[in-house]
XYZ file of C-alpha atoms in Angstrom:
454
model
C -31.687 -6.551 -2.670
C -33.445 -8.845 -0.169
C -31.812 -10.199 2.974
C -31.177 -13.905 3.218
C -31.271 -13.804 7.022
C -33.698 -16.734 7.422
C -32.496 -19.538 9.657
C -33.773 -23.032 10.115
C -35.475 -23.758 13.427
C -32.952 -24.129 16.237
C -30.001 -23.340 13.946
C -27.340 -21.311 15.747
C -25.956 -18.086 14.196
C -22.753 -20.025 13.483
C -24.603 -22.890 11.722
C -26.659 -20.467 9.693
C -23.671 -18.317 8.615
C -21.525 -21.396 7.735
C -24.374 -22.642 5.545
C -24.764 -19.280 3.806
C -21.028 -19.038 3.155
C -20.838 -22.583 1.858
C -23.769 -22.052 -0.543
C -22.563 -18.539 -1.485
C -25.883 -17.078 -0.400
C -24.131 -14.784 2.134
C -24.096 -11.131 1.226
C -20.643 -9.587 1.607
C -19.941 -5.988 2.525
C -16.531 -4.523 1.638
C -15.748 -1.298 3.508
C -13.195 0.814 1.677
C -12.862 0.467 -2.089
C -9.245 1.431 -2.598
C -6.486 -0.673 -4.105
C -7.200 -3.430 -1.520
C -10.986 -3.328 -1.232
C -11.919 -3.018 -4.934
C -9.879 -6.040 -6.186
C -11.185 -8.024 -3.209
C -14.808 -7.029 -3.923
C -14.302 -7.925 -7.570
C -12.905 -11.380 -6.744
C -15.689 -12.181 -4.263
C -18.236 -10.998 -6.806
C -16.769 -13.115 -9.618
C -16.840 -16.107 -7.286
C -20.618 -15.815 -7.000
C -21.194 -13.778 -3.854
C -23.487 -10.801 -3.755
C -21.309 -7.840 -2.728
C -22.049 -4.376 -1.295
C -19.121 -2.023 -1.821
C -19.020 0.927 0.565
C -16.794 4.005 0.339
C -17.136 7.568 1.650
C -15.724 8.895 -1.644
C -18.727 9.696 -3.800
C -16.528 10.125 -6.883
C -15.323 6.505 -6.609
C -18.869 5.217 -6.245
C -20.041 7.223 -9.289
C -17.152 5.895 -11.388
C -17.972 2.310 -10.332
C -21.578 2.813 -11.326
C -20.395 4.090 -14.724
C -17.952 1.186 -15.125
C -14.876 3.436 -14.929
C -11.715 2.229 -13.152
C -9.939 4.680 -10.844
C -7.059 2.305 -10.129
C -4.447 2.536 -12.897
C -3.533 -1.184 -13.017
C -7.116 -2.504 -12.681
C -8.632 -3.264 -16.044
C -11.641 -1.155 -16.983
C -13.336 -4.287 -18.305
C -13.434 -5.730 -14.790
C -15.026 -2.618 -13.402
C -17.481 -2.512 -16.268
C -18.519 -6.049 -15.397
C -19.219 -4.936 -11.812
C -21.242 -1.963 -12.978
C -23.458 -4.159 -15.145
C -23.986 -6.838 -12.460
C -27.217 -7.226 -10.534
C -25.308 -8.464 -7.463
C -22.737 -5.743 -6.955
C -23.975 -2.636 -5.129
C -21.552 0.321 -4.725
C -22.804 2.875 -2.203
C -21.960 5.758 0.101
C -24.799 4.776 2.459
C -23.346 2.874 5.385
C -26.775 1.592 6.391
C -26.830 -0.555 3.223
C -24.283 -2.762 5.021
C -26.902 -3.761 7.596
C -28.104 -6.467 5.206
C -24.679 -8.073 4.917
C -23.645 -11.284 6.646
C -19.923 -10.519 6.279
C -18.313 -7.068 6.817
C -14.706 -6.757 5.601
C -12.784 -3.673 6.682
C -10.216 -2.491 4.138
C -9.244 0.929 5.459
C -5.965 2.850 5.865
C -3.939 2.410 9.047
C -1.230 5.106 8.845
C 1.061 6.379 11.570
C 0.685 9.618 13.411
C 3.116 12.512 13.793
C 5.016 10.588 16.459
C 5.132 7.295 14.553
C 2.292 5.901 16.646
C -0.445 3.739 15.093
C -3.362 5.688 13.761
C -6.358 3.335 13.960
C -8.955 6.069 13.792
C -10.424 4.948 10.414
C -10.811 1.367 11.595
C -12.098 2.138 15.068
C -14.600 4.818 13.915
C -15.930 2.314 11.362
C -16.146 -0.404 14.021
C -18.266 1.987 16.061
C -20.607 2.403 13.088
C -20.739 -1.353 12.657
C -21.709 -1.840 16.291
C -24.872 0.166 15.609
C -26.028 -2.063 12.756
C -24.501 -5.376 13.915
C -26.892 -8.288 13.920
C -26.641 -11.975 14.839
C -25.169 -14.200 12.087
C -22.465 -11.720 11.037
C -18.723 -12.179 10.457
C -16.511 -9.086 10.815
C -13.123 -9.373 9.117
C -10.282 -6.852 9.461
C -7.847 -6.757 6.562
C -6.029 -3.510 7.449
C -2.534 -3.900 8.915
C -2.504 -3.436 12.652
C -0.560 -4.239 15.801
C -0.805 -7.646 17.558
C -3.916 -7.854 19.685
C -5.867 -5.090 17.957
C -8.464 -7.503 16.593
C -9.146 -9.625 19.635
C -9.051 -6.785 22.118
C -9.628 -3.246 20.787
C -11.869 -4.125 17.842
C -14.045 -6.479 19.839
C -14.319 -3.925 22.679
C -15.988 -1.559 20.243
C -18.213 -4.128 18.620
C -19.408 -5.256 22.106
C -21.387 -2.006 22.266
C -23.931 -3.853 20.176
C -24.732 -6.024 23.211
C -24.197 -9.131 21.105
C -21.784 -11.859 22.196
C -18.722 -12.562 20.078
C -18.317 -16.275 19.257
C -22.048 -16.819 19.749
C -24.015 -14.125 17.920
C -21.288 -12.691 15.699
C -17.744 -13.666 14.745
C -14.485 -11.747 14.262
C -11.269 -12.532 12.335
C -8.148 -10.954 10.912
C -6.977 -11.646 7.378
C -4.199 -9.308 6.188
C -4.256 -7.925 2.690
C -1.237 -8.927 0.625
C -1.767 -6.797 -2.481
C 1.200 -5.839 -4.575
C 0.022 -3.149 -6.975
C 0.945 -3.661 -10.660
C 2.453 -7.072 -9.981
C 1.664 -9.033 -13.144
C 2.851 -12.370 -11.769
C 0.697 -12.531 -8.667
C -2.957 -11.487 -8.817
C -5.252 -11.238 -5.800
C -6.544 -14.795 -6.256
C -3.018 -16.262 -6.542
C -1.679 -14.953 -3.215
C -2.128 -17.339 -0.267
C -4.729 -15.804 2.082
C -3.816 -15.880 5.757
C -6.854 -16.175 8.067
C -7.062 -16.205 11.824
C -10.129 -15.895 13.994
C -10.486 -14.737 17.574
C -11.951 -18.202 18.274
C -12.409 -21.548 16.583
C -15.733 -20.758 14.986
C -14.549 -17.448 13.620
C -11.498 -19.193 12.089
C -13.684 -21.801 10.369
C -16.011 -19.157 8.993
C -13.322 -16.834 7.616
C -11.524 -19.751 6.025
C -14.785 -20.819 4.360
C -15.359 -17.244 3.165
C -12.076 -16.911 1.310
C -11.967 -20.550 0.140
C -15.312 -20.008 -1.618
C -14.383 -16.438 -2.524
C -11.803 -17.257 -5.175
C -8.594 -17.555 -3.222
C -6.650 -20.643 -4.228
C -4.776 -21.063 -0.975
C -6.379 -19.920 2.243
C -3.919 -20.559 5.072
C -5.492 -20.881 8.467
C -3.388 -19.982 11.497
C -4.217 -20.512 15.163
C -5.314 -16.975 16.042
C -5.897 -13.433 14.824
C -2.655 -12.415 16.612
C -0.546 -14.827 14.628
C -2.033 -13.453 11.379
C -1.363 -9.883 12.589
C 2.247 -10.686 13.447
C 2.810 -12.496 10.145
C 1.755 -9.428 8.202
C 4.060 -7.211 10.240
C 6.921 -9.690 9.794
C 6.517 -9.739 5.995
C 6.904 -6.016 5.592
C 9.442 -5.520 8.398
C 11.605 -8.168 6.706
C 11.574 -6.069 3.508
C 12.202 -2.788 5.399
C 15.188 -4.210 7.249
C 16.783 -5.725 4.156
C 16.218 -2.570 2.106
C 17.886 -0.611 4.906
C 20.850 -3.023 4.746
C 21.530 -2.415 1.032
C 20.871 1.287 1.415
C 23.544 1.450 4.088
C 25.951 -0.745 2.137
C 25.571 1.485 -0.887
C 27.026 4.331 1.102
C 29.707 2.175 2.677
C 30.801 0.638 -0.624
C 30.820 4.012 -2.304
C 33.364 5.235 0.273
C 35.520 2.276 -0.784
C 35.092 3.032 -4.513
C 33.075 -0.115 -5.016
C 29.883 -0.299 -7.171
C 26.995 -1.640 -5.044
C 25.163 -2.780 -8.151
C 27.998 -4.968 -9.318
C 28.250 -6.385 -5.814
C 24.555 -7.244 -5.873
C 24.905 -8.910 -9.298
C 27.821 -10.949 -7.961
C 26.065 -11.977 -4.768
C 22.981 -12.895 -6.752
C 24.851 -15.688 -8.506
C 24.656 -17.747 -5.316
C 21.755 -20.161 -5.800
C 20.841 -20.389 -2.111
C 20.918 -18.330 1.120
C 20.710 -14.920 -0.632
C 17.725 -12.860 -1.690
C 18.381 -9.660 -3.548
C 17.082 -6.224 -2.418
C 17.979 -3.095 -4.296
C 18.953 0.245 -2.771
C 17.078 3.447 -3.760
C 15.970 6.897 -2.766
C 14.022 5.622 0.250
C 10.904 3.499 0.840
C 7.331 4.330 0.117
C 3.785 2.975 -0.123
C 1.298 2.193 2.576
C 3.081 -0.832 4.050
C 6.872 -0.907 4.270
C 7.391 2.603 5.712
C 4.471 2.181 8.117
C 4.057 -1.439 9.290
C 7.320 -1.696 11.276
C 6.148 1.192 13.508
C 3.037 -0.799 14.472
C 5.376 -3.578 15.656
C 7.895 -1.380 17.473
C 5.066 0.625 19.113
C 3.429 -2.508 20.497
C 6.818 -3.920 21.513
C 7.590 -0.844 23.603
C 4.200 -1.223 25.264
C 5.216 -4.690 26.368
C 8.637 -3.524 27.514
C 10.576 -5.222 24.704
C 11.939 -2.577 22.314
C 12.981 -3.463 18.779
C 16.275 -1.625 18.440
C 17.291 -3.439 15.269
C 14.072 -2.543 13.447
C 14.219 1.050 14.634
C 17.769 1.409 13.243
C 16.579 0.102 9.888
C 13.780 2.649 9.810
C 16.253 5.472 10.516
C 18.459 4.287 7.648
C 15.568 4.202 5.174
C 14.190 7.544 6.343
C 17.467 9.370 5.718
C 17.859 8.170 2.122
C 15.737 10.941 0.470
C 17.964 13.506 2.261
C 21.024 11.807 0.819
C 19.547 12.342 -2.647
C 19.252 16.022 -1.900
C 22.808 16.118 -0.553
C 24.130 14.448 -3.726
C 22.203 16.974 -5.799
C 23.673 19.862 -3.813
C 27.228 18.485 -4.148
C 26.821 17.996 -7.917
C 25.622 21.546 -8.361
C 28.470 22.871 -6.271
C 30.963 21.182 -8.654
C 29.417 23.328 -11.438
C 29.777 26.439 -9.256
C 26.006 26.564 -8.786
C 23.817 26.406 -5.703
C 20.502 24.752 -5.128
C 18.777 28.072 -4.550
C 17.465 29.304 -7.891
C 18.265 26.063 -9.727
C 15.646 24.301 -11.855
C 15.092 20.653 -10.887
C 12.940 18.019 -12.578
C 11.867 14.940 -10.590
C 11.469 12.032 -13.002
C 8.815 9.698 -11.565
C 7.251 10.433 -8.148
C 5.136 7.369 -7.427
C 6.459 5.223 -4.601
C 7.213 2.301 -6.992
C 7.338 1.740 -10.718
C 4.152 1.518 -12.832
C 1.667 2.650 -10.187
C -0.085 5.961 -9.465
C 0.290 5.755 -5.713
C 2.298 8.491 -3.944
C 1.641 7.542 -0.370
C 4.805 7.893 1.698
C 6.733 8.342 -1.542
C 10.400 9.430 -1.010
C 10.013 11.789 -3.980
C 7.770 14.037 -1.903
C 10.434 14.341 0.802
C 13.100 15.151 -1.858
C 10.761 17.714 -3.418
C 9.941 19.392 -0.102
C 13.580 19.637 0.953
C 14.604 21.132 -2.400
C 11.895 23.734 -2.085
C 13.169 24.633 1.401
C 16.610 25.149 -0.175
C 15.183 27.516 -2.750
C 15.053 25.304 -5.863
C 12.386 25.536 -8.522
C 10.963 22.044 -8.752
C 8.808 20.392 -11.430
C 8.036 16.725 -12.066
C 7.189 14.348 -14.861
C 5.143 11.229 -14.123
C 2.594 9.858 -16.600
C 0.974 7.879 -13.788
C 0.458 10.949 -11.592
C -0.810 13.853 -13.733
C -1.871 15.795 -10.618
C -0.662 15.560 -7.040
C -3.442 14.585 -4.655
C -3.642 15.811 -1.071
C -1.275 14.000 1.253
C -1.115 14.219 5.031
C 2.571 15.026 5.243
C 2.974 17.213 2.176
C -0.288 19.168 1.733
C 1.629 22.100 0.157
C 2.218 20.008 -2.967
C -1.467 19.249 -3.646
C -2.702 20.086 -7.152
C 0.776 20.427 -8.623
C 0.632 19.149 -12.227
C 3.062 16.946 -14.106
C 5.057 18.231 -17.055
C 3.590 16.331 -20.001
C 5.654 14.168 -22.359
C 5.189 16.756 -25.070
C 6.269 19.616 -22.825
C 9.285 17.671 -21.617
C 10.920 17.530 -25.034
C 10.735 21.296 -25.469
C 11.632 22.249 -21.887
C 14.282 19.704 -20.946
C 17.198 22.067 -21.527
C 15.953 24.555 -18.956
C 16.675 22.161 -16.080
C 19.956 22.223 -14.173
C 19.292 18.825 -12.649
C 17.063 15.885 -13.440
C 16.567 13.343 -10.620
C 15.359 9.867 -11.502
C 13.304 8.838 -8.513
C 10.913 6.243 -9.925
C 11.882 4.085 -12.889
C 8.559 3.566 -14.646
C 8.819 1.106 -17.549
C 7.245 3.696 -19.867
C 10.471 5.711 -19.675
C 12.074 3.012 -21.790
C 15.781 3.526 -22.345
C 15.591 7.222 -21.365
C 16.345 8.375 -24.912
C 14.441 11.571 -24.205
C 17.440 12.616 -22.104
C 19.777 12.458 -25.090
C 21.560 15.771 -25.520
C 20.763 17.011 -22.010
C 23.663 19.095 -20.768
C 22.804 19.280 -17.083
C 23.241 16.800 -14.237
C 21.320 13.573 -14.000
C 20.957 12.085 -10.476
C 20.243 8.379 -10.813
C 18.828 6.702 -7.669
C 17.881 3.485 -9.435
C 20.929 2.567 -11.600
C 18.844 2.898 -14.737
C 20.319 5.739 -16.761
C 22.595 4.610 -19.707
C 26.164 5.736 -19.298
C 27.079 5.680 -23.009
C 25.221 8.649 -24.434
C 27.245 11.536 -23.101
C 25.077 12.245 -20.084
C 26.697 13.440 -16.869
C 25.256 10.860 -14.433
C 25.705 11.000 -10.680
C 24.645 7.972 -8.566
C 22.689 8.616 -5.435
């Protein structure tokens, strides 16, 4: 792979980079090949760019070289195309990125033990970039962050290179908007927000994604606007989910079915958007992003009490599931301690294999603390990977479909946490004599099952 860093006489780094992006001769480096980075790398590659894909996980890189997908909803054929290409280069060697004209950061931005932003992955990578940064380079952050992180903290680290932002190199923020397993909206279909730290950076990042296969790049006035837009998107969802979670409890006390209420409200053709209650919120965005906003707001002396209340409501929902389980067992003159519980679906949402921040793990941990024997069945998650908050569950294995049919009668309680479509109409529960806790309003009520809503 040869570098294309050859500029015309007197061409500025900006002019050279704009030309390389326009002609698709720029080499693109994607840092982090997870559920955001790999689809992005694939789209840029299919659009004609030469792409270097970097990840510290050697297993991922080896699978990519063999043409094997490690993302459940990403077609193996797409990955095979990448593996056979002469302009896609998966690597664990960070120095390979030195040849790239664009460096796109797609790394986790979780929260710490006190709900503070954890930018360690991004900032440590920025420090590595500063050591290889050369003129005629665009650095793009896609990871969710707090307002001002790109134009202040990120640049402060990159300035260690002694290069001048806006003259030698350029910086922008373009938030990822992936929705895993969404069959309606693919990566290329989702409008791509772009905002640079200056005018030139904005023009360059817009050119990158316009030529990179995105149908609708949307340029905003600054990186901060793009950062805030991303936080608003997911905070909006968190607040509205909290609203229906709270109303579920309120309506239940009034002997009113929240699901029927939602169906009724949904008949209004304007002014209402439906959100469904559940066992809590999960994934990398909705449980995390609002904390980036509230943390920054506190720093500026403007707390977000409304958002914080919504987060508290969503956080307590998994514990309500445990409470409902405990109450149902008590009605059968049983206690949680010593009972056998099956969690049905543990991914954070249907039809994905992602368990980050999944409410099922909170339910599981609390049941263990109460002395229950807990197993799970999830075809998407055959083995529990290591998680930061629930490391004790690592390497637990799913009950297989075959095992489930022969073991189902040993359980005292089955809790539906995640309603994967592969569960169908839940006919495998037919004849089950124990308690079914339904957190998703999915279990049929006409087959003799004892169903408790939670």
